[in-house]
Coordinates of C-alpha atoms in Angstrom, one line a residue:
M163 CA 122.4 97.4 121.5
E164 CA 120.4 95.4 119.2
W165 CA 117.3 97.4 120.0
K166 CA 119.0 100.4 118.5
S167 CA 119.3 98.6 115.2
Y168 CA 115.7 97.6 115.3
F169 CA 114.6 101.1 116.1
R170 CA 116.8 102.6 113.4
S171 CA 115.3 100.2 110.8
I172 CA 111.7 100.9 112.0
L173 CA 112.4 104.6 111.8
K174 CA 113.7 104.2 108.2
G175 CA 110.5 102.3 107.3
V176 CA 108.2 104.8 109.0
V177 CA 109.9 107.9 107.4
G178 CA 109.8 106.2 104.0
A179 CA 106.1 105.3 104.4
L180 CA 105.2 108.8 105.5
I181 CA 107.1 110.4 102.6
I182 CA 105.3 108.1 100.1
T183 CA 102.0 108.9 101.8
I184 CA 102.6 112.7 101.5
L185 CA 103.7 112.5 97.9
I186 CA 100.8 110.3 96.7
T187 CA 98.3 112.4 98.8
S188 CA 99.7 115.6 97.2
I189 CA 99.1 114.1 93.8
L190 CA 95.6 113.1 94.8
S191 CA 95.0 116.7 96.0
L192 CA 96.0 118.0 92.6
I193 CA 93.6 115.5 90.9
M194 CA 90.8 116.5 93.3
T195 CA 91.0 120.1 92.1
K196 CA 89.7 118.9 88.7
V197 CA 87.6 115.9 89.8
T198 CA 85.3 115.6 92.8
F199 CA 85.0 112.4 94.8
S200 CA 82.4 111.4 97.4
E201 CA 83.6 111.1 101.0
G202 CA 83.3 107.3 100.8
V203 CA 85.4 107.0 97.7
F204 CA 88.0 109.4 99.2
N205 CA 88.2 107.3 102.3
I206 CA 88.8 104.1 100.3
I207 CA 91.5 105.9 98.2
Y208 CA 93.2 107.2 101.4
V209 CA 93.2 103.7 102.9
V210 CA 94.7 102.2 99.7
I211 CA 97.4 105.0 99.7
S212 CA 98.2 104.3 103.3
C213 CA 98.4 100.5 102.7
V214 CA 100.7 100.9 99.7
A215 CA 103.0 103.3 101.5
L216 CA 103.0 100.9 104.5
V217 CA 104.0 98.0 102.4
I218 CA 106.9 99.9 100.8
G219 CA 108.0 101.3 104.2
S220 CA 107.9 97.9 105.9
I221 CA 109.9 96.3 103.1
M222 CA 112.4 99.2 103.4
G223 CA 112.7 98.7 107.1
A224 CA 113.0 95.0 107.0
K225 CA 115.7 95.1 104.2
A226 CA 117.6 97.7 106.3
H227 CA 117.7 95.4 109.3
G228 CA 118.2 92.1 107.5
S229 CA 116.5 89.8 109.9
K230 CA 113.3 89.4 111.8
G231 CA 111.3 91.3 109.2
W232 CA 108.0 90.5 110.9
L233 CA 109.1 92.4 114.0
V234 CA 110.4 95.4 112.1
G235 CA 107.2 95.4 110.0
L236 CA 105.1 95.2 113.1
G237 CA 106.9 98.2 114.6
V238 CA 106.6 100.1 111.3
G239 CA 102.9 99.4 111.2
I240 CA 102.2 100.5 114.7
I241 CA 104.3 103.7 114.6
F242 CA 103.0 104.5 111.1
Y243 CA 99.4 104.4 112.4
I244 CA 100.2 106.5 115.4
A245 CA 102.0 109.1 113.1
L246 CA 99.0 109.2 110.8
Y247 CA 96.6 109.6 113.7
I248 CA 98.6 112.4 115.2
I249 CA 98.9 114.2 111.8
G250 CA 95.2 113.8 111.3
V251 CA 94.4 115.3 114.7
I252 CA 96.7 118.2 114.1
C253 CA 95.0 118.8 110.7
G254 CA 91.6 118.9 112.3
A255 CA 90.3 115.3 112.5
E256 CA 88.3 114.2 115.4
A257 CA 90.5 113.0 118.3
G258 CA 88.2 110.1 119.3
L259 CA 88.7 106.4 118.5
A260 CA 85.9 104.8 116.4
M261 CA 85.5 101.4 114.8
Y262 CA 87.1 102.8 111.6
D263 CA 90.2 103.7 113.6
L264 CA 90.4 100.2 115.1
I265 CA 90.0 98.6 111.7
K266 CA 92.7 100.9 110.3
F267 CA 95.1 100.1 113.2
S268 CA 94.5 96.3 112.7
L269 CA 95.2 96.7 108.9
C270 CA 98.4 98.6 109.6
V271 CA 99.6 95.9 112.1
L272 CA 98.7 93.1 109.7
I273 CA 100.1 94.7 106.6
G274 CA 103.2 95.9 108.3
T275 CA 104.0 92.4 109.7
L276 CA 103.3 90.6 106.4
S277 CA 105.3 93.2 104.4
G278 CA 108.2 92.9 106.8
M279 CA 108.3 89.1 106.2
L280 CA 108.1 89.8 102.5
G281 CA 110.9 92.3 102.7
I282 CA 113.3 89.9 104.2
N283 CA 112.7 87.4 101.4
L284 CA 113.0 89.9 98.5

């Protein structure tokens, strides 16, 4: 039954990260009505938003579980990336996997794992 506890903690972290991503992206959308960004700058801002949301979500998940934060953070990172990928495809992004996607997945796994470890010790 311990896997249910892990899954519940991971789900809390992913939902928290997605909510934060949606909120900050909405704020960015409002800003973009007044200011124009190049595609390169927008991609960097989007990656930073995703990373910040993932850090907060992984910490939330690790604190909810109370132990093995690296494992919870790893799960949050993987599921968060999958959720972002699916949402992107639904919203019209290309469904292929490019080097950018591999780098983003690696970042999600690394940041999720490290943030989960941090979350246990906060």
